[in-house]
């Protein structure tokens, strides 16, 4: 039995959206998977009843507190010991659940990842990544997308390996092509950071390093499956895509490519490099987005991603 | 009489595209403006004849060499003393033309800007900027877009002032709103560089500093008219927009907003912070793009941009 922990109180529209999303995920998860909801039991049961869904389709872990978006993440994680996120990470740390997903406070999710689950030995800094659509129809992985905004090349080089393992294990891409996001194709192009990262990745024979990729080719899928950049650049790319998606939608210039940009279909950002699957959803998650987030957590678990990452960094 | 110098040999399709673009610009330039073409006189005259355009509509300065894309910019600028770019900058430096525009070697254009025209006193590092479209219909200015990929905060802060002067003088935006491109709106967000830049711009009362802008709002035009970032990030934003423009075009998801992304309508990147108007066009410039580049150079000249920048940095 595989247990996917879900924060029923996480997200701007929780618990309604979170619980509805969990109900929507029931059809898609594996027969051996079970969703464990952490949250206000009465409210969770009320939403389930409203959806006409028997409560015994889920495990429910009753919690009494909620870490709010305005709370200081580290302080609240400790002070609100009975919050859905703190309790969820307690379950995850002791192995009572196999992964944990929340659309709640990103800061608190990171605190839990770093202090309850802890970085994998050998990983300098864990990272958050995002799946980006490409015109080929195949997804690509961009990392880091906002956790580490001042990155040393050694850190970025590790993201090449982490991203490669994730892309192969979870996205099913065989021998993923890894590239550095850069402002030119040539080896000598870039800033101090990207040039040094290039050298380190080039020397890493555990990955299929294909060199630099310019942002113009990010969404073509032609150059790379895994694209490494620092969190400032990655976050900017992601936010720009989001902004253009909304502009396109408003202007009626939609198509399948842009639909794939919709965060609802992506379903959260995995925290990579910690000792358990953790997925952070978008604060404004709709039920559909919560469903995708839960499925994304399930894929990380079934792919045995954590063990694969741990092995890779053992040397 | 205002003289706009144009490199007839610059760009992948020169001299045809360059000269045709110059012909196309004739209708749009002011009655007191005259285009000075630098290049192979016989070939220039042949294109003009092919277009049915009398050669006396232009001044032609005959040159015998061309700096190729593969040439080392600094070496070629010196060694090819009779190249269209080197001669053009000679004319610009001695005031025989009022501005110079080329879609040729960006590197050689920068060498000319830095060594023939020279940075304005007080400017730490000149910059290249790009006009980006917004859904409001008004343009916004992004800088730097690729010249300075490792920027100190002091350099970025100057770009706020330079961009503000450009936006007001050339784009006609009164009291332009200046912002730092950042990964969060709050003052405390960002990387080391963006946080330090924020503090410097906040203290600069010569500009209307509005704080941080996230990439999601870059193209909405809601937050800022002038957006400051380092050349790595700015170049990435620009290339990403370019890539998405092409994807959109291919997928048929076009609309007026995306059409405005088309570089052909933008017409080149002004080099800001040097002692004369210099505009660098895209290597793949079509005649229409060359026309836009020439008009953009003309606007810099008529706006008296250089004098305004010089005055601002006098203190």
Coordinates of C-alpha atoms in Angstrom, one line a residue:
Chain A
X1 CA 0.0 0.0 0.0
X2 CA 1.3 3.3 -1.1
X3 CA 0.2 6.3 1.0
X4 CA 0.1 9.8 -0.5
X5 CA -0.2 12.5 2.1
X6 CA -2.2 15.5 1.1
X7 CA -2.6 18.8 3.1
X8 CA -6.4 19.3 3.1
X9 CA -5.9 22.8 4.5
X10 CA -3.4 24.0 1.9
X11 CA -4.1 26.5 -0.7
X12 CA -6.2 29.7 -1.0
X13 CA -9.5 27.7 -1.5
X14 CA -8.8 25.0 1.1
X15 CA -10.3 22.8 2.4
X16 CA -12.9 22.8 -0.4
X17 CA -10.5 22.8 -3.4
X18 CA -8.0 20.5 -1.7
X19 CA -10.6 17.9 -0.8
X20 CA -12.4 18.1 -4.1
X21 CA -9.1 17.7 -5.9
X22 CA -8.4 14.6 -3.8
X23 CA -11.8 13.2 -4.7
X24 CA -11.0 13.9 -8.4
X25 CA -7.7 12.1 -8.0
X26 CA -9.3 8.8 -6.8
X27 CA -10.0 7.7 -10.3
X28 CA -6.5 8.2 -11.5
X29 CA -4.3 6.9 -8.7
X30 CA -3.2 3.3 -8.7
X31 CA -5.2 0.5 -7.0
X32 CA -2.6 0.2 -4.3
X33 CA -2.5 3.9 -3.6
X34 CA -4.4 5.6 -0.8
X35 CA -4.7 9.3 -0.1
X36 CA -4.2 10.4 3.5
X37 CA -5.8 13.8 4.2
X38 CA -4.4 16.0 6.9
X39 CA -6.7 18.7 8.2
X40 CA -9.8 19.8 10.1
X41 CA -11.7 16.5 10.2
X42 CA -15.2 18.0 10.5
X43 CA -14.6 20.3 7.5
X44 CA -12.9 17.6 5.5
X45 CA -15.9 15.2 6.1
X46 CA -18.3 18.0 5.2
X47 CA -16.7 18.6 1.9
X48 CA -16.6 14.8 1.2
X49 CA -20.3 14.6 2.1
X50 CA -21.1 17.5 -0.2
X51 CA -19.3 15.6 -3.0
X52 CA -21.2 12.5 -2.2
X53 CA -17.9 10.7 -1.6
X54 CA -17.7 8.1 1.3
X55 CA -15.2 9.2 3.8
X56 CA -13.7 5.7 4.0
X57 CA -12.2 6.2 0.5
X58 CA -9.5 8.2 2.4
X59 CA -7.4 8.0 5.6
X60 CA -8.0 11.2 7.5
X61 CA -5.5 12.5 10.1
X62 CA -7.3 15.2 12.2
X63 CA -5.3 18.3 12.8
X64 CA -6.4 21.5 14.5
X65 CA -4.1 24.2 13.2
X66 CA -3.3 25.8 9.9
X67 CA -0.1 27.6 8.8
X68 CA -1.4 30.7 7.1
X69 CA 0.3 32.4 4.1
X70 CA 1.1 35.4 6.4
X71 CA 2.8 33.3 9.0
X72 CA 6.6 33.2 9.4
X73 CA 7.3 29.7 7.9
X74 CA 10.0 28.5 10.3
X75 CA 8.3 29.9 13.4
X76 CA 4.9 28.7 12.4
X77 CA 6.2 25.2 11.5
X78 CA 7.3 24.8 15.1
X79 CA 4.7 26.9 17.0
X80 CA 1.7 25.3 15.2
X81 CA 2.8 21.7 16.0
X82 CA -0.7 20.5 15.2
X83 CA -0.9 22.1 11.8
X84 CA -1.7 20.0 8.8
X85 CA 1.8 20.7 7.3
X86 CA 3.8 20.0 10.5
X87 CA 1.8 16.8 11.2
X88 CA 2.1 15.8 7.6
X89 CA 5.9 16.1 7.7
X90 CA 6.0 14.2 11.0
X91 CA 4.2 11.3 9.2
X92 CA 6.5 11.6 6.2
X93 CA 9.7 11.6 8.4
X94 CA 8.6 8.4 10.2
X95 CA 7.5 6.7 7.0
X96 CA 3.8 6.6 7.8
X97 CA 3.2 8.2 4.4
X98 CA 5.3 7.8 1.3
X99 CA 5.1 11.4 0.0
X100 CA 3.5 14.7 1.0
X101 CA 1.8 17.3 -1.2
X102 CA 0.4 20.7 -0.2
X103 CA -0.8 23.9 -2.0
X104 CA -0.2 25.7 1.3
X105 CA 2.7 27.9 2.5
X106 CA 5.6 27.3 0.3
X107 CA 7.9 28.5 3.0
X108 CA 6.6 26.0 5.6
X109 CA 6.8 23.2 3.0
X110 CA 10.5 24.1 2.5
X111 CA 11.0 24.2 6.3
X112 CA 9.5 20.7 6.5
X113 CA 11.6 19.5 3.6
X114 CA 14.8 20.8 5.1
X115 CA 14.4 20.1 8.8
X116 CA 11.9 17.2 9.0
X117 CA 12.8 15.2 5.9
X118 CA 16.3 16.7 5.4
X119 CA 18.5 17.0 2.3
X120 CA 19.9 13.8 0.8
X121 CA 23.5 13.3 1.9
X122 CA 25.8 14.8 -0.7
X123 CA 23.3 17.2 -2.1
X124 CA 24.6 20.8 -1.4
X125 CA 21.2 22.4 -1.8
X126 CA 17.9 20.9 -2.6
X127 CA 16.0 22.5 -5.5
X128 CA 12.5 23.0 -6.8
X129 CA 11.8 22.3 -10.4
X130 CA 9.1 22.9 -12.9
X131 CA 7.8 20.9 -15.9
X132 CA 7.6 23.1 -18.9
X133 CA 5.6 22.2 -22.0
X134 CA 7.3 22.0 -25.4
X135 CA 5.9 22.0 -28.9
X136 CA 7.0 18.4 -29.4
X137 CA 4.4 17.4 -26.8
X138 CA 7.0 16.0 -24.5
X139 CA 7.7 17.9 -21.2
X140 CA 11.0 19.4 -20.3
X141 CA 12.3 20.1 -16.8
X142 CA 13.6 23.4 -15.6
X143 CA 15.5 23.8 -12.4
X144 CA 16.0 25.7 -10.1
X145 CA 12.8 27.8 -10.3
X146 CA 13.1 29.9 -7.3
X147 CA 14.6 28.2 -4.2
X148 CA 18.2 29.2 -4.8
X149 CA 18.6 32.6 -6.2
X150 CA 22.3 32.9 -5.7
X151 CA 23.8 29.7 -6.9
X152 CA 27.4 28.5 -7.0
X153 CA 28.3 26.5 -10.1
X154 CA 28.8 23.4 -7.9
X155 CA 25.2 23.7 -6.9
X156 CA 24.0 24.1 -10.4
X157 CA 26.0 21.2 -11.6
X158 CA 24.3 19.0 -9.1
X159 CA 21.0 20.1 -10.5
X160 CA 22.0 18.6 -13.8
X161 CA 22.3 15.2 -12.2
X162 CA 19.2 15.6 -10.0
X163 CA 17.2 16.8 -13.0
X164 CA 18.4 14.0 -15.2
X165 CA 17.4 11.4 -12.6
X166 CA 14.0 13.0 -12.1
X167 CA 13.4 13.2 -15.9
X168 CA 14.3 9.6 -16.4
X169 CA 12.5 8.2 -13.3
X170 CA 9.4 10.3 -13.2
X171 CA 8.9 11.7 -16.7
X172 CA 10.0 8.6 -18.4
X173 CA 12.6 10.3 -20.6
X174 CA 15.4 7.9 -21.5
X175 CA 18.9 9.4 -21.3
X176 CA 17.6 12.9 -20.8
X177 CA 19.6 15.6 -22.6
X178 CA 20.9 18.1 -20.0
X179 CA 21.7 21.7 -20.9
X180 CA 22.7 24.9 -19.2
X181 CA 20.3 27.8 -19.8
X182 CA 22.6 30.4 -21.4
X183 CA 22.6 33.5 -23.6
X184 CA 24.5 31.8 -26.4
X185 CA 25.1 28.3 -27.7
X186 CA 28.8 28.4 -27.8
X187 CA 30.8 27.0 -24.9
X188 CA 32.5 30.4 -24.2
X189 CA 29.2 32.3 -23.9
X190 CA 27.5 33.4 -20.7
X191 CA 28.2 34.9 -17.3
X192 CA 30.7 33.8 -14.8
X193 CA 28.2 31.3 -13.3
X194 CA 27.0 29.7 -16.5
X195 CA 30.5 29.3 -17.9
X196 CA 31.7 27.6 -14.7
X197 CA 28.6 25.4 -14.6
X198 CA 29.2 24.4 -18.2
X199 CA 32.7 23.1 -17.4
X200 CA 31.4 21.1 -14.4
X201 CA 28.5 19.5 -16.3
X202 CA 30.8 18.7 -19.3
X203 CA 33.0 16.7 -17.0
X204 CA 30.1 14.7 -15.5
X205 CA 29.8 11.4 -17.3
X206 CA 26.7 10.4 -15.4
X207 CA 24.6 12.7 -17.5
X208 CA 24.1 13.3 -21.2
X209 CA 25.3 16.9 -21.3
X210 CA 24.4 18.7 -24.6
X211 CA 25.8 22.1 -23.8
X212 CA 24.0 25.5 -23.7
X213 CA 20.4 26.1 -24.5
X214 CA 19.1 29.6 -25.3
X215 CA 15.8 30.7 -23.9
X216 CA 14.5 30.8 -27.5
X217 CA 14.7 27.0 -27.6
X218 CA 13.4 26.2 -24.2
X219 CA 9.9 25.5 -25.4
X220 CA 10.8 23.9 -28.7
X221 CA 12.1 20.7 -26.9
X222 CA 14.7 20.5 -29.6
X223 CA 17.8 21.0 -27.5
X224 CA 17.3 19.7 -24.0
X225 CA 15.0 17.7 -21.7
X226 CA 16.6 19.1 -18.5
X227 CA 17.6 22.7 -18.3
X228 CA 19.7 24.0 -15.4
X229 CA 19.7 27.6 -14.2
X230 CA 19.8 29.6 -11.0
X231 CA 16.5 30.2 -9.2
X232 CA 16.4 33.9 -10.1
X233 CA 16.5 33.1 -13.8
X234 CA 14.3 30.0 -13.6
X235 CA 11.7 31.9 -11.6
X236 CA 11.7 34.7 -14.1
X237 CA 11.2 32.3 -17.0
X238 CA 8.3 30.6 -15.2
X239 CA 6.6 33.9 -14.2
X240 CA 7.1 35.2 -17.7
X241 CA 5.5 32.1 -19.2
X242 CA 2.6 32.5 -16.7
X243 CA 2.1 36.1 -17.6
X244 CA 2.1 35.4 -21.3
X245 CA -0.3 32.5 -20.8
X246 CA -2.8 34.9 -19.1
X247 CA -2.3 37.5 -21.8
X248 CA -2.8 34.9 -24.5
X249 CA -5.9 33.6 -22.8
X250 CA -7.4 37.1 -22.5
X251 CA -6.6 38.0 -26.1
X252 CA -8.0 34.7 -27.3
X253 CA -4.8 33.5 -28.8
X254 CA -5.0 30.1 -27.2
X255 CA -3.8 26.8 -28.5
X256 CA -2.8 23.4 -27.2
X257 CA 0.7 24.6 -26.5
X258 CA -0.4 27.5 -24.3
X259 CA -3.0 25.3 -22.6
X260 CA -0.1 23.1 -21.5
X261 CA 1.3 26.2 -19.8
X262 CA -1.7 26.2 -17.5
X263 CA -0.4 25.3 -14.0
X264 CA -3.6 23.3 -13.4
X265 CA -2.3 20.6 -15.7
X266 CA 1.2 20.7 -14.2
X267 CA 0.2 20.2 -10.6
X268 CA 3.0 21.4 -8.4
X269 CA 6.6 21.6 -8.0
X270 CA 8.6 18.7 -6.6
X271 CA 11.2 19.5 -4.0
X272 CA 14.2 17.5 -5.3
X273 CA 17.2 16.5 -3.2
X274 CA 15.4 15.7 0.1
X275 CA 14.9 12.3 1.6
X276 CA 11.2 11.9 0.7
X277 CA 8.8 13.0 -2.1
X278 CA 7.5 16.4 -1.4
X279 CA 5.3 18.3 -3.9
X280 CA 4.4 22.0 -3.5
X281 CA 1.2 23.1 -5.2
X282 CA 0.3 26.6 -6.4
X283 CA -1.5 28.7 -3.7
X284 CA -4.4 29.4 -6.0
X285 CA -4.9 25.7 -6.9
X286 CA -8.2 24.7 -8.1
X287 CA -9.5 21.1 -7.5
X288 CA -8.1 20.1 -10.9
X289 CA -4.7 21.5 -9.9
X290 CA -4.8 19.6 -6.6
X291 CA -5.6 16.4 -8.5
X292 CA -2.6 17.0 -10.7
X293 CA -0.4 17.7 -7.6
X294 CA -1.5 14.5 -6.0
X295 CA -0.8 12.5 -9.2
X296 CA 2.6 14.1 -9.4
X297 CA 3.4 13.1 -5.9
X298 CA 2.3 9.5 -6.7
X299 CA 4.6 9.4 -9.7
X300 CA 7.5 10.4 -7.5
X301 CA 6.7 7.7 -5.1
X302 CA 6.1 4.9 -7.6
X303 CA 9.3 5.9 -9.5
X304 CA 11.3 5.3 -6.4
X305 CA 12.8 8.7 -7.0
X306 CA 14.2 9.3 -3.6
X307 CA 16.2 6.0 -3.5
X308 CA 17.6 6.8 -7.0
X309 CA 18.7 10.2 -5.9
X310 CA 20.2 8.8 -2.7
X311 CA 22.2 6.2 -4.6
X312 CA 23.5 8.8 -7.1
X313 CA 24.9 11.0 -4.4
X314 CA 26.3 8.2 -2.3
X315 CA 29.7 8.4 -4.1
Chain B
X1 CA 20.2 68.8 -41.7
X2 CA 20.2 65.6 -39.6
X3 CA 22.3 62.8 -41.0
X4 CA 21.5 59.2 -40.1
X5 CA 24.4 56.9 -40.9
X6 CA 23.4 53.4 -42.1
X7 CA 25.7 50.4 -42.6
X8 CA 24.7 49.2 -46.1
X9 CA 26.8 46.1 -45.6
X10 CA 25.4 45.1 -42.2
X11 CA 23.1 42.1 -41.7
X12 CA 22.8 38.6 -43.2
X13 CA 21.0 39.8 -46.3
X14 CA 23.2 42.9 -46.9
X15 CA 23.5 45.0 -49.0
X16 CA 20.1 44.1 -50.5
X17 CA 18.0 44.1 -47.3
X18 CA 19.9 47.1 -45.8
X19 CA 19.6 49.3 -48.9
X20 CA 15.9 48.3 -49.5
X21 CA 15.2 49.1 -45.9
X22 CA 16.8 52.5 -46.3
X23 CA 14.6 53.1 -49.4
X24 CA 11.6 52.1 -47.3
X25 CA 12.6 54.5 -44.6
X26 CA 12.6 57.5 -47.0
X27 CA 8.8 58.1 -46.6
X28 CA 9.0 58.0 -42.9
X29 CA 12.0 60.1 -42.0
X30 CA 11.7 63.9 -41.4
X31 CA 12.1 66.4 -44.2
X32 CA 15.3 67.5 -42.7
X33 CA 16.7 64.0 -42.3
X34 CA 19.1 62.4 -44.8
X35 CA 20.3 58.8 -44.8
X36 CA 24.1 58.3 -45.3
X37 CA 24.8 54.8 -46.6
X38 CA 28.3 53.3 -45.9
X39 CA 29.3 50.4 -48.1
X40 CA 30.3 49.0 -51.5
X41 CA 29.2 51.8 -53.8
X42 CA 28.7 49.8 -56.9
X43 CA 26.5 47.2 -55.1
X44 CA 24.6 49.9 -53.2
X45 CA 23.9 51.7 -56.5
X46 CA 22.8 48.5 -58.1
X47 CA 20.3 47.8 -55.4
X48 CA 19.0 51.3 -55.6
X49 CA 18.6 51.0 -59.4
X50 CA 16.8 47.7 -58.9
X51 CA 14.4 49.5 -56.6
X52 CA 14.0 52.3 -59.1
X53 CA 15.2 54.8 -56.5
X54 CA 17.4 57.7 -57.6
X55 CA 20.8 57.4 -55.9
X56 CA 20.8 61.1 -55.0
X57 CA 18.1 60.5 -52.4
X58 CA 21.0 59.3 -50.3
X59 CA 24.6 60.2 -49.4
X60 CA 26.8 57.3 -50.2
X61 CA 30.2 56.9 -48.5
X62 CA 32.1 54.2 -50.4
X63 CA 33.9 51.6 -48.3
X64 CA 35.8 48.6 -49.6
X65 CA 35.7 46.2 -46.6
X66 CA 33.1 44.3 -44.5
X67 CA 33.5 43.1 -41.0
X68 CA 32.1 39.6 -41.1
X69 CA 30.1 37.8 -38.4
X70 CA 33.0 35.4 -37.9
X71 CA 35.6 38.1 -37.5
X72 CA 37.1 39.0 -34.1
X73 CA 35.3 42.3 -33.5
X74 CA 38.1 44.3 -31.9
X75 CA 40.7 43.0 -34.3
X76 CA 38.6 43.4 -37.4
X77 CA 37.5 46.9 -36.3
X78 CA 41.1 48.0 -36.5
X79 CA 42.4 45.8 -39.3
X80 CA 39.5 46.5 -41.6
X81 CA 40.0 50.2 -41.4
X82 CA 38.0 50.7 -44.6
X83 CA 35.0 48.6 -43.4
X84 CA 31.6 50.1 -43.4
X85 CA 31.4 49.9 -39.6
X86 CA 34.8 51.4 -38.9
X87 CA 34.3 54.2 -41.4
X88 CA 30.8 54.8 -40.1
X89 CA 32.1 55.2 -36.6
X90 CA 34.8 57.5 -37.8
X91 CA 32.1 59.8 -39.3
X92 CA 30.1 59.6 -36.1
X93 CA 33.1 60.4 -33.9
X94 CA 33.9 63.5 -35.9
X95 CA 30.2 64.6 -36.1
X96 CA 29.8 64.1 -39.8
X97 CA 26.8 62.0 -39.1
X98 CA 24.4 62.3 -36.1
X99 CA 23.8 58.7 -35.4
X100 CA 24.9 55.3 -36.8
X101 CA 22.8 52.1 -37.3
X102 CA 23.9 48.7 -38.4
X103 CA 22.5 45.2 -38.5
X104 CA 26.1 43.8 -38.9
X105 CA 28.5 42.5 -36.3
X106 CA 27.2 43.4 -32.8
X107 CA 30.7 43.0 -31.4
X108 CA 32.2 45.4 -33.9
X109 CA 29.3 47.9 -33.2
X110 CA 30.2 47.7 -29.5
X111 CA 33.9 48.2 -30.2
X112 CA 33.0 51.3 -32.2
X113 CA 30.7 52.5 -29.4
X114 CA 33.2 52.0 -26.7
X115 CA 36.4 53.1 -28.4
X116 CA 35.4 55.5 -31.2
X117 CA 32.3 57.2 -29.6
X118 CA 33.3 56.3 -26.0
X119 CA 31.1 56.0 -22.9
X120 CA 29.5 59.2 -21.5
X121 CA 31.5 60.5 -18.6
X122 CA 30.1 59.2 -15.3
X123 CA 28.5 56.1 -16.9
X124 CA 30.2 53.0 -15.4
X125 CA 29.1 50.7 -18.3
X126 CA 27.0 51.5 -21.4
X127 CA 24.0 49.2 -22.0
X128 CA 21.9 47.8 -24.7
X129 CA 18.1 47.9 -24.2
X130 CA 15.1 46.6 -26.0
X131 CA 11.6 47.8 -26.4
X132 CA 9.0 45.3 -25.3
X133 CA 5.4 45.4 -26.3
X134 CA 2.7 45.4 -23.6
X135 CA -1.0 44.7 -23.8
X136 CA -1.7 48.3 -23.1
X137 CA -0.3 49.1 -26.5
X138 CA 2.4 51.3 -24.9
X139 CA 5.9 50.0 -25.2
X140 CA 8.1 49.3 -22.2
X141 CA 11.9 49.4 -22.0
X142 CA 14.0 46.5 -20.8
X143 CA 17.7 46.9 -20.0
X144 CA 20.3 45.5 -20.0
X145 CA 19.6 42.8 -22.6
X146 CA 22.9 41.2 -23.1
X147 CA 25.9 43.5 -22.9
X148 CA 26.6 43.2 -19.2
X149 CA 26.0 39.7 -18.0
X150 CA 27.7 40.1 -14.6
X151 CA 26.4 43.4 -13.2
X152 CA 27.2 45.2 -10.0
X153 CA 24.2 46.9 -8.4
X154 CA 25.8 50.4 -9.0
X155 CA 25.7 49.6 -12.8
X156 CA 22.1 48.4 -12.7
X157 CA 21.1 51.5 -10.7
X158 CA 22.5 53.7 -13.5
X159 CA 20.4 51.7 -16.0
X160 CA 17.4 52.9 -14.1
X161 CA 18.3 56.5 -14.8
X162 CA 19.5 55.9 -18.4
X163 CA 16.3 53.9 -19.2
X164 CA 14.2 56.6 -17.6
X165 CA 15.8 59.3 -19.7
X166 CA 15.5 57.2 -22.9
X167 CA 11.8 56.3 -22.2
X168 CA 10.9 60.0 -21.7
X169 CA 13.0 61.4 -24.5
X170 CA 12.6 58.8 -27.2
X171 CA 9.4 56.8 -26.3
X172 CA 7.6 59.9 -25.1
X173 CA 6.6 58.4 -21.8
X174 CA 6.2 61.2 -19.2
X175 CA 7.7 60.4 -15.8
X176 CA 8.4 56.8 -16.7
X177 CA 7.9 54.2 -13.9
X178 CA 11.1 52.4 -13.2
X179 CA 11.3 49.0 -11.6
X180 CA 13.7 46.2 -10.9
X181 CA 12.9 42.9 -12.5
X182 CA 12.6 40.6 -9.5
X183 CA 11.1 37.3 -8.4
X184 CA 8.8 38.9 -5.9
X185 CA 7.1 42.2 -5.4
X186 CA 8.2 42.8 -1.8
X187 CA 11.3 44.9 -1.1
X188 CA 13.0 42.0 0.6
X189 CA 12.6 39.6 -2.3
X190 CA 15.3 38.7 -4.8
X191 CA 18.9 37.7 -5.0
X192 CA 21.9 39.7 -3.7
X193 CA 22.1 41.8 -6.8
X194 CA 18.4 42.7 -7.2
X195 CA 18.1 43.6 -3.5
X196 CA 21.1 45.9 -3.6
X197 CA 19.8 47.5 -6.8
X198 CA 16.5 48.1 -5.2
X199 CA 18.1 50.1 -2.4
X200 CA 20.1 52.2 -4.8
X201 CA 17.1 53.0 -7.1
X202 CA 14.9 53.7 -4.1
X203 CA 17.4 56.4 -3.0
X204 CA 17.5 58.0 -6.5
X205 CA 15.1 60.9 -6.6
X206 CA 15.7 61.7 -10.3
X207 CA 13.5 58.7 -11.3
X208 CA 10.1 57.5 -10.5
X209 CA 11.0 54.2 -8.8
X210 CA 8.0 51.9 -8.3
X211 CA 9.8 48.9 -6.8
X212 CA 10.0 45.4 -8.1
X213 CA 8.2 43.9 -11.1
X214 CA 7.8 40.2 -11.6
X215 CA 8.2 38.7 -15.1
X216 CA 4.5 37.9 -15.1
X217 CA 3.8 41.6 -15.3
X218 CA 6.5 42.6 -17.8
X219 CA 4.1 42.5 -20.7
X220 CA 1.1 43.8 -19.0
X221 CA 2.5 47.3 -18.8
X222 CA 0.7 47.7 -15.5
X223 CA 3.7 48.1 -13.2
X224 CA 6.6 49.7 -15.0
X225 CA 7.7 51.5 -18.2
X226 CA 11.4 50.9 -17.6
X227 CA 12.6 47.5 -16.3
X228 CA 16.1 47.0 -15.1
X229 CA 17.9 43.7 -15.0
X230 CA 21.3 42.3 -15.7
X231 CA 22.2 41.3 -19.2
X232 CA 21.9 37.5 -18.6
X233 CA 18.4 37.8 -17.3
X234 CA 17.4 40.5 -19.9
X235 CA 18.8 38.5 -22.8
X236 CA 17.0 35.4 -21.5
X237 CA 13.7 37.3 -21.4
X238 CA 14.2 38.6 -24.9
X239 CA 15.1 35.2 -26.4
X240 CA 12.2 33.5 -24.6
X241 CA 9.8 36.1 -26.1
X242 CA 11.4 35.5 -29.5
X243 CA 11.1 31.7 -29.2
X244 CA 7.5 31.9 -28.1
X245 CA 6.7 34.4 -30.8
X246 CA 7.9 31.9 -33.4
X247 CA 6.0 29.0 -31.7
X248 CA 2.9 31.1 -31.7
X249 CA 3.3 32.0 -35.3
X250 CA 3.8 28.4 -36.3
X251 CA 0.8 27.2 -34.3
X252 CA -1.4 29.9 -35.6
X253 CA -2.0 31.5 -32.3
X254 CA -1.2 35.0 -33.5
X255 CA -2.7 38.3 -32.4
X256 CA -1.8 41.9 -32.3
X257 CA 0.2 41.5 -29.0
X258 CA 2.4 38.8 -30.5
X259 CA 2.8 40.7 -33.7
X260 CA 4.3 43.5 -31.7
X261 CA 6.9 41.0 -30.5
X262 CA 8.2 40.7 -34.0
X263 CA 11.6 42.2 -34.1
X264 CA 10.9 43.6 -37.5
X265 CA 8.7 46.3 -35.9
X266 CA 11.1 47.0 -33.1
X267 CA 14.1 47.8 -35.3
X268 CA 17.2 47.4 -33.3
X269 CA 18.7 47.9 -30.0
X270 CA 20.1 51.3 -29.1
X271 CA 23.4 51.4 -27.3
X272 CA 22.8 53.7 -24.3
X273 CA 25.4 55.6 -22.4
X274 CA 27.8 56.4 -25.2
X275 CA 28.5 59.8 -26.7
X276 CA 26.4 59.4 -29.9
X277 CA 23.3 57.6 -31.0
X278 CA 24.2 54.0 -32.0
X279 CA 21.6 51.4 -33.0
X280 CA 22.3 47.8 -33.5
X281 CA 19.9 45.8 -35.7
X282 CA 19.2 42.1 -35.7
X283 CA 21.5 40.1 -38.0
X284 CA 18.7 38.5 -39.8
X285 CA 17.1 41.9 -40.5
X286 CA 14.6 42.2 -43.4
X287 CA 14.2 45.5 -45.3
X288 CA 11.3 46.3 -43.0
X289 CA 13.4 45.7 -39.9
X290 CA 16.2 47.9 -41.4
X291 CA 13.6 50.6 -41.9
X292 CA 12.5 50.4 -38.3
X293 CA 16.2 50.5 -37.2
X294 CA 16.8 53.7 -39.2
X295 CA 13.7 55.3 -37.7
X296 CA 14.7 54.3 -34.3
X297 CA 18.1 55.9 -34.8
X298 CA 16.4 59.1 -36.1
X299 CA 14.2 59.2 -33.0
X300 CA 17.3 59.0 -30.8
X301 CA 18.9 61.9 -32.7
X302 CA 15.8 64.2 -32.8
X303 CA 15.1 63.6 -29.1
X304 CA 18.6 64.9 -28.4
X305 CA 19.1 61.8 -26.2
X306 CA 22.9 61.9 -26.0
X307 CA 22.9 65.5 -24.6
X308 CA 20.2 64.6 -22.1
X309 CA 22.2 61.6 -20.9
X310 CA 25.4 63.6 -20.8
X311 CA 23.7 66.3 -18.6
X312 CA 22.3 63.7 -16.3
X313 CA 25.7 62.1 -15.6
X314 CA 27.5 65.4 -15.2
X315 CA 26.9 65.7 -11.5

